[in-house]
Structures are given as structure tokens and as C-alpha cells.
CSV table of C-alpha atoms and ligand atoms in Angstrom, one decimal:
chain,number,residue,atom,x,y,z
A,1244,MET,CA,-31.2,-20.7,-6.1
A,1245,ALA,CA,-30.1,-18.2,-3.4
A,1246,LEU,CA,-29.9,-19.3,0.2
A,1247,ASP,CA,-31.7,-17.5,3.0
A,1248,ARG,CA,-29.3,-14.7,4.1
A,1249,ASN,CA,-30.2,-15.4,7.7
A,1250,TYR,CA,-27.9,-18.4,7.6
A,1251,SER,CA,-24.6,-17.9,9.4
A,1252,LEU,CA,-21.6,-16.8,7.5
A,1253,GLU,CA,-19.9,-20.2,7.8
A,1254,THR,CA,-22.9,-21.8,6.3
A,1255,LEU,CA,-23.2,-19.4,3.4
A,1256,ALA,CA,-19.5,-19.8,2.8
A,1257,VAL,CA,-19.8,-23.5,2.0
A,1258,ARG,CA,-23.3,-23.6,0.5
A,1259,GLU,CA,-24.2,-20.3,-1.3
A,1260,GLY,CA,-23.8,-19.9,-5.0
A,1261,GLN,CA,-24.0,-23.5,-6.2
A,1262,GLU,CA,-26.4,-24.4,-9.0
A,1263,ARG,CA,-26.1,-28.1,-9.7
A,1264,SER,CA,-25.9,-29.4,-13.3
A,1265,GLN,CA,-27.9,-32.3,-14.7
A,1266,PHE,CA,-25.2,-34.6,-13.1
A,1267,ASN,CA,-26.1,-33.4,-9.6
A,1268,GLU,CA,-22.5,-33.0,-8.5
A,1269,HIS,CA,-21.9,-32.4,-4.8
A,1270,SER,CA,-18.8,-30.2,-5.2
A,1271,GLU,CA,-19.0,-27.1,-7.4
A,1272,ALA,CA,-18.5,-27.8,-11.1
A,1273,LEU,CA,-15.8,-26.0,-13.1
A,1274,TYR,CA,-17.1,-24.7,-16.4
A,1275,LEU,CA,-14.0,-24.3,-18.5
A,1276,THR,CA,-15.6,-23.0,-21.6
A,1277,SER,CA,-15.2,-19.7,-23.4
A,1278,SER,CA,-18.6,-19.6,-25.0
A,1279,PHE,CA,-22.1,-21.2,-24.7
A,1280,VAL,CA,-24.4,-22.7,-27.3
A,1281,PHE,CA,-27.9,-21.5,-28.2
A,1282,ASP,CA,-30.9,-23.5,-29.3
A,1283,SER,CA,-31.8,-21.1,-32.1
A,1284,ALA,CA,-31.0,-17.8,-33.8
A,1285,ALA,CA,-33.8,-16.2,-31.8
A,1286,GLN,CA,-32.4,-17.5,-28.5
A,1287,ALA,CA,-28.9,-16.2,-29.4
A,1288,ALA,CA,-30.4,-12.8,-30.2
A,1289,ALA,CA,-32.4,-12.8,-26.9
A,1290,ARG,CA,-29.3,-13.8,-24.9
A,1291,PHE,CA,-27.1,-11.1,-26.5
A,1292,SER,CA,-29.6,-8.4,-25.9
A,1293,GLY,CA,-30.2,-9.4,-22.3
A,1294,GLU,CA,-33.9,-10.1,-22.9
A,1295,GLU,CA,-33.3,-13.7,-21.8
A,1296,ALA,CA,-31.1,-14.5,-18.8
A,1297,GLY,CA,-28.4,-17.1,-19.4
A,1298,ASN,CA,-24.8,-17.6,-20.4
A,1299,VAL,CA,-23.3,-16.1,-23.5
A,1300,TYR,CA,-19.5,-15.8,-23.4
A,1301,SER,CA,-17.1,-16.1,-20.5
A,1302,ARG,CA,-15.8,-12.6,-20.7
A,1303,PHE,CA,-19.0,-11.6,-19.0
A,1304,THR,CA,-21.0,-14.7,-18.1
A,1305,ASN,CA,-19.8,-18.0,-16.6
A,1306,PRO,CA,-21.6,-20.2,-14.1
A,1307,THR,CA,-18.4,-20.9,-12.0
A,1308,VAL,CA,-17.7,-17.2,-11.8
A,1309,ALA,CA,-21.3,-16.5,-11.0
A,1310,ALA,CA,-21.2,-19.0,-8.1
A,1311,PHE,CA,-18.2,-17.2,-6.7
A,1312,GLN,CA,-19.9,-13.8,-7.1
A,1313,ASP,CA,-23.0,-15.0,-5.3
A,1314,ARG,CA,-21.1,-16.6,-2.5
A,1315,LEU,CA,-19.0,-13.5,-1.8
A,1316,ALA,CA,-22.0,-11.2,-2.1
A,1317,ALA,CA,-23.8,-13.3,0.6
A,1318,LEU,CA,-20.7,-13.1,2.9
A,1319,GLU,CA,-20.5,-9.3,2.5
A,1320,GLY,CA,-24.2,-8.8,2.8
A,1321,ALA,CA,-24.3,-7.3,-0.7
A,1322,GLU,CA,-27.1,-7.4,-3.2
A,1323,ALA,CA,-24.6,-8.2,-6.0
A,1324,CYS,CA,-21.0,-8.8,-6.8
A,1325,VAL,CA,-18.8,-8.6,-9.9
A,1326,ALA,CA,-15.6,-10.7,-10.0
A,1327,THR,CA,-12.5,-9.4,-11.8
A,1328,ALA,CA,-9.1,-10.8,-12.8
A,1329,SER,CA,-7.3,-9.3,-9.9
A,1330,GLY,CA,-7.7,-6.9,-7.0
A,1331,MET,CA,-6.2,-4.1,-9.1
A,1332,SER,CA,-8.6,-4.7,-11.9
A,1333,ALA,CA,-11.5,-4.6,-9.4
A,1334,ILE,CA,-10.3,-1.1,-8.3
A,1335,LEU,CA,-9.7,0.0,-11.9
A,1336,SER,CA,-13.1,-1.2,-13.0
A,1337,LEU,CA,-14.7,0.5,-10.1
A,1338,VAL,CA,-13.1,3.9,-10.9
A,1339,MET,CA,-13.7,3.5,-14.7
A,1340,ALA,CA,-17.3,2.6,-14.1
A,1341,LEU,CA,-18.3,5.2,-11.6
A,1342,CYS,CA,-16.1,8.2,-12.3
A,1343,SER,CA,-15.8,10.4,-15.4
A,1344,SER,CA,-13.3,12.9,-16.5
A,1345,GLY,CA,-13.5,15.9,-14.2
A,1346,ASP,CA,-14.5,13.8,-11.2
A,1347,HIS,CA,-12.5,13.8,-8.0
A,1348,VAL,CA,-11.7,11.1,-5.4
A,1349,VAL,CA,-10.6,11.3,-1.8
A,1350,ALA,CA,-8.4,8.5,-0.7
A,1351,SER,CA,-6.0,7.7,2.1
A,1352,THR,CA,-2.2,8.1,2.0
A,1353,GLY,CA,-1.9,4.6,3.4
A,1354,LEU,CA,-3.5,2.8,0.4
A,1355,PHE,CA,-1.9,-0.3,-1.1
A,1356,GLY,CA,1.0,0.8,-3.3
A,1357,ALA,CA,-0.5,-0.1,-6.7
A,1358,THR,CA,-3.8,1.6,-5.7
A,1359,GLN,CA,-1.9,4.8,-5.0
A,1360,GLN,CA,-0.1,4.6,-8.3
A,1361,LEU,CA,-3.4,4.0,-10.1
A,1362,LEU,CA,-5.2,6.9,-8.5
A,1363,GLY,CA,-2.2,9.2,-8.2
A,1364,THR,CA,-0.5,8.8,-11.5
A,1365,ILE,CA,-2.6,6.9,-14.1
A,1366,MET,CA,-6.2,8.2,-13.5
A,1367,PRO,CA,-5.1,11.9,-13.6
A,1368,ARG,CA,-4.2,11.3,-17.3
A,1369,PHE,CA,-7.9,10.6,-17.9
A,1370,GLY,CA,-9.1,13.6,-15.9
A,1371,ILE,CA,-9.9,11.8,-12.6
A,1372,ARG,CA,-8.0,13.5,-9.8
A,1373,THR,CA,-7.4,12.2,-6.3
A,1374,THR,CA,-6.6,14.0,-3.1
A,1375,PHE,CA,-4.8,11.8,-0.6
A,1376,VAL,CA,-5.5,12.4,3.1
A,1377,ALA,CA,-4.4,10.7,6.4
A,1378,GLN,CA,-6.4,7.6,7.0
A,1379,THR,CA,-7.3,8.4,10.6
A,1380,ASP,CA,-8.0,12.2,10.2
A,1381,VAL,CA,-11.8,12.4,9.7
A,1382,ALA,CA,-11.7,16.2,9.5
A,1383,ALA,CA,-9.2,16.0,6.6
A,1384,TRP,CA,-11.5,13.8,4.6
A,1385,HIS,CA,-14.3,16.3,5.1
A,1386,ALA,CA,-12.1,19.2,4.2
A,1387,ALA,CA,-10.9,17.5,1.0
A,1388,ILE,CA,-14.4,17.3,-0.5
A,1389,GLN,CA,-14.9,19.4,-3.6
A,1390,PRO,CA,-18.0,20.0,-5.7
A,1391,GLU,CA,-16.6,17.3,-8.1
A,1392,THR,CA,-15.9,14.7,-5.4
A,1393,LYS,CA,-17.5,11.4,-6.5
A,1394,MET,CA,-16.0,8.9,-4.1
A,1395,PHE,CA,-14.1,8.2,-0.9
A,1396,PHE,CA,-11.8,5.2,-1.3
A,1397,LEU,CA,-10.3,3.6,1.8
A,1398,GLU,CA,-8.7,0.5,3.0
A,1399,THR,CA,-8.9,-0.5,6.6
A,1400,PRO,CA,-6.7,-1.7,8.3
A,1401,SER,CA,-4.2,0.0,6.0
A,1402,ASN,CA,-1.2,-1.9,4.6
A,1403,PRO,CA,1.3,-2.1,6.2
A,1404,LEU,CA,0.8,0.1,9.2
A,1405,THR,CA,-2.7,-1.3,10.2
A,1406,GLU,CA,-4.2,2.2,10.6
A,1407,ILE,CA,-7.9,2.0,11.1
A,1408,ALA,CA,-10.3,4.3,9.2
A,1409,ASP,CA,-13.6,5.0,11.0
A,1410,ILE,CA,-15.9,3.6,8.3
A,1411,ALA,CA,-19.2,4.8,10.0
A,1412,ALA,CA,-17.8,8.3,10.5
A,1413,LEU,CA,-16.6,8.7,7.0
A,1414,VAL,CA,-19.9,7.3,5.6
A,1415,GLY,CA,-21.7,10.0,7.6
A,1416,ILE,CA,-19.6,12.8,6.0
A,1417,ALA,CA,-19.8,11.3,2.5
A,1418,ARG,CA,-23.6,10.7,2.6
A,1419,ALA,CA,-24.3,14.3,3.5
A,1420,GLN,CA,-22.4,15.4,0.4
A,1421,GLY,CA,-23.7,12.7,-2.0
A,1422,VAL,CA,-20.3,11.0,-2.1
A,1423,LEU,CA,-19.9,7.3,-2.5
A,1424,VAL,CA,-17.8,5.3,-0.1
A,1425,ALA,CA,-15.8,2.3,-1.4
A,1426,VAL,CA,-13.8,0.1,1.1
A,1427,ASP,CA,-11.0,-2.2,0.2
A,1428,ASN,CA,-11.9,-5.1,2.6
A,1429,CYS,CA,-8.9,-7.2,1.7
A,1430,PHE,CA,-7.2,-7.4,5.2
A,1431,CYS,CA,-10.3,-8.2,7.2
A,1432,THR,CA,-12.6,-10.0,4.7
A,1433,PRO,CA,-16.3,-10.2,5.6
A,1434,ILE,CA,-15.4,-12.6,8.4
A,1435,LEU,CA,-13.9,-9.8,10.5
A,1436,GLN,CA,-15.5,-6.7,9.1
A,1437,ARG,CA,-18.6,-5.9,6.9
A,1438,PRO,CA,-18.3,-2.4,5.6
A,1439,LEU,CA,-21.7,-2.4,4.0
A,1440,ASP,CA,-23.3,-3.0,7.4
A,1441,LEU,CA,-21.6,0.2,8.5
A,1442,GLY,CA,-23.1,2.1,5.6
A,1443,ALA,CA,-20.4,1.9,2.9
A,1444,ASP,CA,-21.7,1.8,-0.7
A,1445,LEU,CA,-19.2,-0.7,-2.1
A,1446,VAL,CA,-16.7,-3.3,-1.0
A,1447,VAL,CA,-13.6,-4.1,-3.1
A,1448,HIS,CA,-11.5,-7.2,-2.8
A,1449,SER,CA,-8.2,-8.6,-3.8
A,1450,ALA,CA,-9.4,-12.2,-3.7
A,1451,THR,CA,-5.7,-13.1,-4.3
A,1452,LYS,CA,-5.1,-12.7,-0.6
A,1453,PHE,CA,-7.3,-14.2,2.2
A,1454,LEU,CA,-10.2,-15.3,0.0
A,1455,ASP,CA,-8.0,-17.7,-1.9
A,1456,GLY,CA,-5.9,-18.1,1.2
A,1457,GLN,CA,-3.4,-20.5,-0.2
A,1458,GLY,CA,-1.5,-18.3,-2.6
A,1459,ARG,CA,-2.7,-20.0,-5.8
A,1460,VAL,CA,-4.6,-17.5,-8.0
A,1461,LEU,CA,-5.2,-13.9,-8.6
A,1462,GLY,CA,-8.7,-12.5,-8.4
A,1463,GLY,CA,-10.8,-9.5,-7.4
A,1464,ALA,CA,-14.3,-8.4,-6.8
A,1465,VAL,CA,-16.6,-5.4,-6.3
A,1466,ALA,CA,-19.7,-6.0,-4.2
A,1467,GLY,CA,-22.6,-3.6,-3.4
A,1468,PRO,CA,-26.1,-2.6,-4.6
A,1469,ARG,CA,-26.9,-3.9,-8.1
A,1470,LEU,CA,-27.4,-0.4,-9.4
A,1471,LEU,CA,-23.7,0.2,-8.8
A,1472,THR,CA,-22.3,-3.2,-9.6
A,1473,ASP,CA,-24.2,-3.2,-12.9
A,1474,GLU,CA,-22.1,-0.2,-13.9
A,1475,VAL,CA,-19.0,-2.1,-13.0
A,1476,PHE,CA,-20.3,-5.1,-15.0
A,1477,LYS,CA,-20.9,-3.0,-18.1
A,1478,PHE,CA,-17.2,-1.8,-18.0
A,1479,LEU,CA,-16.0,-5.4,-17.4
A,1480,ARG,CA,-18.1,-6.8,-20.2
A,1481,THR,CA,-16.6,-4.4,-22.7
A,1482,ALA,CA,-13.1,-3.9,-21.3
A,1483,GLY,CA,-12.5,-7.6,-20.3
A,1484,PRO,CA,-10.5,-7.8,-17.0
A,1485,THR,CA,-12.6,-10.8,-16.2
A,1486,LEU,CA,-12.0,-13.5,-13.6
A,1487,SER,CA,-11.2,-16.8,-15.2
A,1488,ALA,CA,-13.5,-19.8,-14.5
A,1489,PHE,CA,-10.6,-21.8,-13.1
A,1490,ASN,CA,-9.6,-19.0,-10.7
A,1491,ALA,CA,-13.3,-18.6,-9.6
A,1492,TRP,CA,-13.5,-22.3,-8.8
A,1493,VAL,CA,-10.3,-22.1,-6.7
A,1494,LEU,CA,-11.7,-19.1,-4.9
A,1495,LEU,CA,-15.0,-20.8,-4.3
A,1496,LYS,CA,-13.2,-23.5,-2.4
A,1497,GLY,CA,-11.1,-20.9,-0.7
A,1498,LEU,CA,-14.2,-19.2,0.7
A,1499,GLU,CA,-15.3,-22.5,2.3
A,1500,THR,CA,-12.4,-22.3,4.8
A,1501,LEU,CA,-12.2,-18.6,5.1
A,1502,GLN,CA,-13.7,-18.3,8.6
A,1503,ILE,CA,-11.6,-21.0,10.2
A,1504,ARG,CA,-8.4,-19.7,8.5
A,1505,LEU,CA,-9.1,-16.1,9.4
A,1506,GLU,CA,-9.9,-16.9,13.0
A,1507,ALA,CA,-6.9,-19.1,13.5
A,1508,GLN,CA,-4.5,-16.8,11.7
A,1509,SER,CA,-5.8,-13.8,13.6
A,1510,ALA,CA,-5.3,-15.6,17.0
A,1511,LYS,CA,-1.7,-16.5,16.0
A,1512,ALA,CA,-1.0,-13.0,14.9
A,1513,MET,CA,-2.2,-11.7,18.3
A,1514,GLN,CA,0.2,-14.1,20.1
A,1515,LEU,CA,3.1,-13.0,17.8
A,1516,ALA,CA,2.3,-9.3,18.2
A,1517,LEU,CA,2.4,-9.7,22.0
A,1518,TRP,CA,5.8,-11.5,21.8
A,1519,LEU,CA,7.2,-8.9,19.4
A,1520,GLU,CA,6.1,-6.1,21.6
A,1521,LYS,CA,8.2,-7.4,24.4
A,1522,HIS,CA,11.3,-8.2,22.2
A,1523,PRO,CA,14.3,-6.0,23.0
A,1524,SER,CA,15.2,-5.6,19.3
A,1525,VAL,CA,11.8,-4.4,18.3
A,1526,ALA,CA,11.0,-0.7,18.5
A,1527,ARG,CA,7.3,-0.6,17.8
A,1528,VAL,CA,4.5,-3.1,16.8
A,1529,TYR,CA,1.6,-2.1,14.7
A,1530,TYR,CA,-1.3,-4.5,15.3
A,1531,PRO,CA,-5.0,-3.4,15.9
A,1532,GLY,CA,-5.5,-6.2,18.5
A,1533,LEU,CA,-3.0,-4.7,20.9
A,1534,PRO,CA,-4.1,-2.2,23.5
A,1535,SER,CA,-1.1,-0.1,22.5
A,1536,HIS,CA,-2.6,0.4,19.0
A,1537,PRO,CA,-3.6,4.1,18.8
A,1538,GLN,CA,-7.1,3.0,17.5
A,1539,PHE,CA,-7.6,-0.1,19.6
A,1540,GLU,CA,-11.1,1.0,20.7
A,1541,LEU,CA,-12.2,1.8,17.2
A,1542,ALA,CA,-10.8,-1.5,15.9
A,1543,ARG,CA,-12.7,-3.3,18.6
A,1544,ARG,CA,-15.9,-1.8,17.5
A,1545,GLN,CA,-15.4,-2.2,13.8
A,1546,GLN,CA,-13.6,-5.5,13.5
A,1547,LYS,CA,-14.2,-8.9,15.1
A,1548,SER,CA,-10.4,-9.2,15.9
A,1549,GLY,CA,-7.1,-7.7,15.0
A,1550,GLY,CA,-6.6,-9.7,11.7
A,1551,ALA,CA,-3.5,-11.6,10.5
A,1552,ILE,CA,-1.2,-8.8,9.6
A,1553,VAL,CA,1.4,-7.6,12.1
A,1554,SER,CA,4.0,-4.9,11.2
A,1555,PHE,CA,6.9,-3.8,13.4
A,1556,THR,CA,10.0,-1.7,13.3
A,1557,VAL,CA,13.3,-3.0,14.3
A,1558,LYS,CA,15.8,-1.0,16.4
A,1559,GLY,CA,18.0,0.1,13.5
A,1560,ALA,CA,17.5,0.8,9.8
A,1561,ARG,CA,17.4,-1.0,6.5
A,1562,ALA,CA,20.5,-3.2,7.3
A,1563,GLU,CA,18.9,-4.5,10.5
A,1564,ALA,CA,15.5,-5.1,8.9
A,1565,TRP,CA,17.1,-7.0,6.0
A,1566,LYS,CA,19.1,-9.0,8.5
A,1567,VAL,CA,15.9,-10.3,10.1
A,1568,VAL,CA,14.5,-11.1,6.6
A,1569,ASP,CA,17.7,-12.9,5.5
A,1570,SER,CA,17.9,-14.9,8.7
A,1571,CYS,CA,14.6,-16.5,8.3
A,1572,ARG,CA,14.5,-20.2,7.2
A,1573,LEU,CA,10.8,-20.8,7.6
A,1574,LEU,CA,9.0,-17.5,6.8
A,1575,SER,CA,8.7,-16.8,3.1
A,1576,ILE,CA,10.3,-13.7,1.7
A,1577,THR,CA,7.5,-12.6,-0.5
A,1578,ALA,CA,5.1,-9.7,-1.0
A,1579,ASN,CA,2.0,-11.8,-1.0
A,1580,LEU,CA,-0.2,-12.0,2.1
A,1581,GLY,CA,-3.2,-13.9,3.3
A,1582,ASP,CA,-1.5,-17.3,2.7
A,1583,THR,CA,-1.5,-20.2,5.0
A,1584,LYS,CA,2.3,-19.9,4.8
A,1585,THR,CA,3.6,-17.0,6.8
A,1586,THR,CA,5.2,-14.3,4.7
A,1587,LEU,CA,7.7,-11.6,5.6
A,1588,THR,CA,8.0,-8.3,3.6
A,1589,HIS,CA,10.2,-5.2,3.8
A,1590,PRO,CA,7.7,-2.8,2.4
A,1591,ALA,CA,10.0,0.2,1.7
A,1592,SER,CA,12.0,-1.8,-0.8
A,1593,THR,CA,9.3,-3.9,-2.3
A,1594,THR,CA,5.5,-3.2,-2.2
A,1595,HIS,CA,6.1,0.5,-1.6
A,1596,GLY,CA,9.3,0.8,-3.5
A,1597,ARG,CA,7.8,2.7,-6.4
A,1598,LEU,CA,6.6,5.5,-4.1
A,1599,THR,CA,8.9,8.5,-3.9
A,1600,PRO,CA,10.8,8.8,-0.6
A,1601,GLU,CA,8.5,11.8,0.3
A,1602,GLN,CA,5.4,9.6,-0.4
A,1603,ARG,CA,6.9,6.9,1.8
A,1604,ALA,CA,7.6,9.3,4.5
A,1605,ALA,CA,4.0,10.7,4.3
A,1606,ALA,CA,2.7,7.1,4.6
A,1607,GLY,CA,5.0,6.5,7.6
A,1608,ILE,CA,6.8,3.6,5.9
A,1609,GLY,CA,10.4,3.6,7.0
A,1610,ASP,CA,13.4,1.4,6.2
A,1611,ASP,CA,13.2,-0.2,9.6
A,1612,LEU,CA,9.7,-1.5,9.0
A,1613,LEU,CA,8.8,-5.2,8.4
A,1614,ARG,CA,5.4,-6.7,7.7
A,1615,ILE,CA,4.4,-10.2,8.7
A,1616,ALA,CA,1.3,-11.9,7.2
A,1617,VAL,CA,0.7,-14.7,9.7
A,1618,GLY,CA,-0.2,-18.1,8.3
A,1619,LEU,CA,-1.1,-21.3,10.0
A,1620,GLU,CA,2.3,-22.5,11.3
A,1621,ALA,CA,2.8,-22.9,15.0
A,1622,VAL,CA,3.6,-19.6,16.6
A,1623,VAL,CA,6.5,-21.1,18.5
A,1624,ASP,CA,8.1,-22.0,15.1
A,1625,LEU,CA,7.6,-18.5,13.8
A,1626,GLN,CA,9.1,-17.0,16.9
A,1627,THR,CA,12.2,-19.3,16.7
A,1628,ASP,CA,12.7,-18.2,13.1
A,1629,LEU,CA,12.4,-14.5,13.8
A,1630,GLU,CA,14.6,-14.8,16.9
A,1631,ILE,CA,17.6,-15.7,14.8
A,1632,GLY,CA,17.6,-12.3,13.1
A,1633,LEU,CA,16.3,-10.3,15.9
A,1634,SER,CA,18.8,-11.5,18.5
A,1635,SER,CA,21.7,-10.6,16.1
A,1636,ILE,CA,20.6,-6.9,16.0
B,1172,PLP,C1,-2.9,-7.1,-3.0
B,1172,PLP,C2,-3.8,-6.0,-2.7
B,1172,PLP,C3,-4.5,-5.3,-3.8
B,1172,PLP,C4,-4.3,-5.7,-5.2
B,1172,PLP,O1,-4.7,-7.0,-5.5
B,1172,PLP,P1,-4.1,-7.9,-6.7
B,1172,PLP,O2,-5.0,-9.1,-6.6
B,1172,PLP,O3,-2.7,-8.1,-6.4
B,1172,PLP,O4,-4.3,-7.1,-8.0
B,1172,PLP,C5,-5.4,-4.3,-3.5
B,1172,PLP,N1,-5.6,-3.9,-2.2
B,1172,PLP,C6,-4.9,-4.5,-1.2
B,1172,PLP,C7,-5.2,-4.1,0.2
B,1172,PLP,C8,-4.0,-5.5,-1.4
B,1172,PLP,O5,-3.4,-6.1,-0.4
């Protein structure tokens, strides 16, 4: 039974989505079963045809996955949500479900690396073209619209430079042309930003990041009006990039602490950003919570806080950036983000390594750039760790 959406987000995050079994368990049950049994041949037929609601087969129906979908939908203020095996399969499913050969997408140059590869190199083989434009250049999004344009796809703040897309402005342009707007809300999560409230049609998640929050499982989701998520569901049901019940259960528990984690991690990121900005070995800090961020005012309107991702350039090039990485004893050298353990990444040689040098240059990702996804350790310990490498530059 769905909870009243007037409850606060922190209440929905711990309570929404649960349907208790005959055992009346307090914590959410994990239904590890690939299929479900029917009372009769007639019921099996009715379930398969969709005449009767109920579970059939875990490629497309599972109560634990449904609980996660309902909880995330409530947090995003969405009518419905479809969970997927990973963030990339959420984006793939979205494009496959809503675009056809001949359709066109407008997306930002600052998208997550794999998303750029998907839209830029794989989808064109199936006749779906993408024009990439600068995240912050609203006029460029407008100018890129063609008669075949089906969708705007954006991610804000962008990874790793934390550029802010003006969701409401882009929605205004897209609406007038009948173009859908999909927002990858991975960095902010509904705790800091709710794109649907700003008029976006769909929200996409890599649940692997903050929604899990402890670096355990992969998962993804698409949330929005049922009319659109049903199309995604149809693709998922047939093509199969489904979220596993176990991962859904881990993610359900992750959502329960999402708000306190995001708020704490964001506050620590702000402290670290301020410290980095004053550091003599640091050239520039990219963090939407800093007044020096070019879109500080927009970020303040659109997000509750700056978030947990801080990027910065060191004074030097790849050797100096790698020195900071290699000097760290505490920070994890890993490409993941959104974990309670702080991670440090050199985007140019890892997450964005498959881009051509020209694409990297267009996205503004230099060899001197580092990205920190701030976790829950004490800020002083993170500073001590970073100081070893920074002071040797
Ligand atoms: C990680 C990430 C993805 C892809 O998610 P996976 O779960 O790794 O497939 C998509 N978008 C953003 C912004 C991400 O950070």
C-alpha cells in the first residue's frame, strides 16, 4: 500500500514500498526466487496476459524489486519507476524504449564517459543520432533541435567538472518543441535535487552510487510518468537488463540512510573544497557550493547543497596529479563514487580514458584534474592524506 506522498522524504525513504508477507516481518523481505507459482492454469494465463496483477517471473516482476521501485518513485516525486541492472542499462533501456531509428537526441559534452560512448558510438549504428552541446549553453541546446529530436539528455552537476545545467530553462525550450527531457540525477539524488519538480519528464539513476551508498552493488532506475516508464518496462521485460532481487534489497536499505549520508557527505565536501581552494598547490576547484563556481547562483536555486563531489586541478600536469593519487594512504584509488569511503580518481586516464584527446579537451578534462567523491571520514583525516601529495608538488 502506497504511503501518502505528503510525508517527508526521510519518512518515505524508510517506510515506502514495503508490503509485508504473511510473516509480518518488520524489515523488508528478500524474495530470492526466479519464478512464482500459480493456483491454476487460468490464473497463469491471466498473469501472463496482464489481466491479473501479480508476480510471474523475476525478469520483470519481483516484490523486492517492486519495493525499491516504489520507494525511489516516492523520493523523486514520480508516478512510477523501473529498476535496471545498472545505471548504464537504465540509460540504454530509456533510449531503446523511447527512441527509434531516425530519431535524434541532444546531450551534453560533459556526460558520464560510458553514456557518451553509448550515445556517441553505439546508438548511431541503430540510426539514433546524438548532438553533443555544452552543458551550460542554453542557446546551443535550442539551436541543436532538429525535426527528428526526441529527447534532451543531461546530467547535472556534470562529472567530473560539476557544471550545472539549468533544468527549468532546458525544459522550457524542450516543451515548446515537444522534446522529452531526461535527467541523470546520480550526483544529487532526490535528497538534493528533484528534476521532475522542475518539469523534467524522466529521471535516470545509477543506483550504484549514492543510492546504495556503500559500494556494494550495481543498479539503476528510470522514474517518471507511468505512460513513459511502461515503455521502458516493456523493453526491460523482453530484453532483460533487470535489477536482481538481492541488489534491490541492498538498495532499499541504502535508501533508508540516503538523506543523512548525503547531507553529511555534502557538508564535508564543502569544508574540503574551501580548504583545497586555499591550497598553494591547487590551481582551481570545481564545486557548486563555492561562491567561485561559475554557476553558484543557479546551483543554489536548483540544489539543496553542493553535493559530495569535488574536483580540482593541481599546479602541474599528469605527473603531479598522479603524485597526489599515489601519496594517499586513506583515500581509495577507485573510479566509483557515492561511497561512505572517500574515493580519488584521475578522470583523464580512467573514467574518461576511452574518449579521444579532442573529446576530453572539449569536455575540459585535463591531465591535471582530480576528482574526489567525499565519504564519511573526518575532513581533517582527508586533508592530512591529501597534504602528503600536494605539499610535494
Ligand atoms: C556511474 C554513472 C553511470 C553509470 O552507472 P553504472 O551503475 O555504473 O552502470 C551513469 N551516470 C552517472 C552520472 C554515473 O556516475
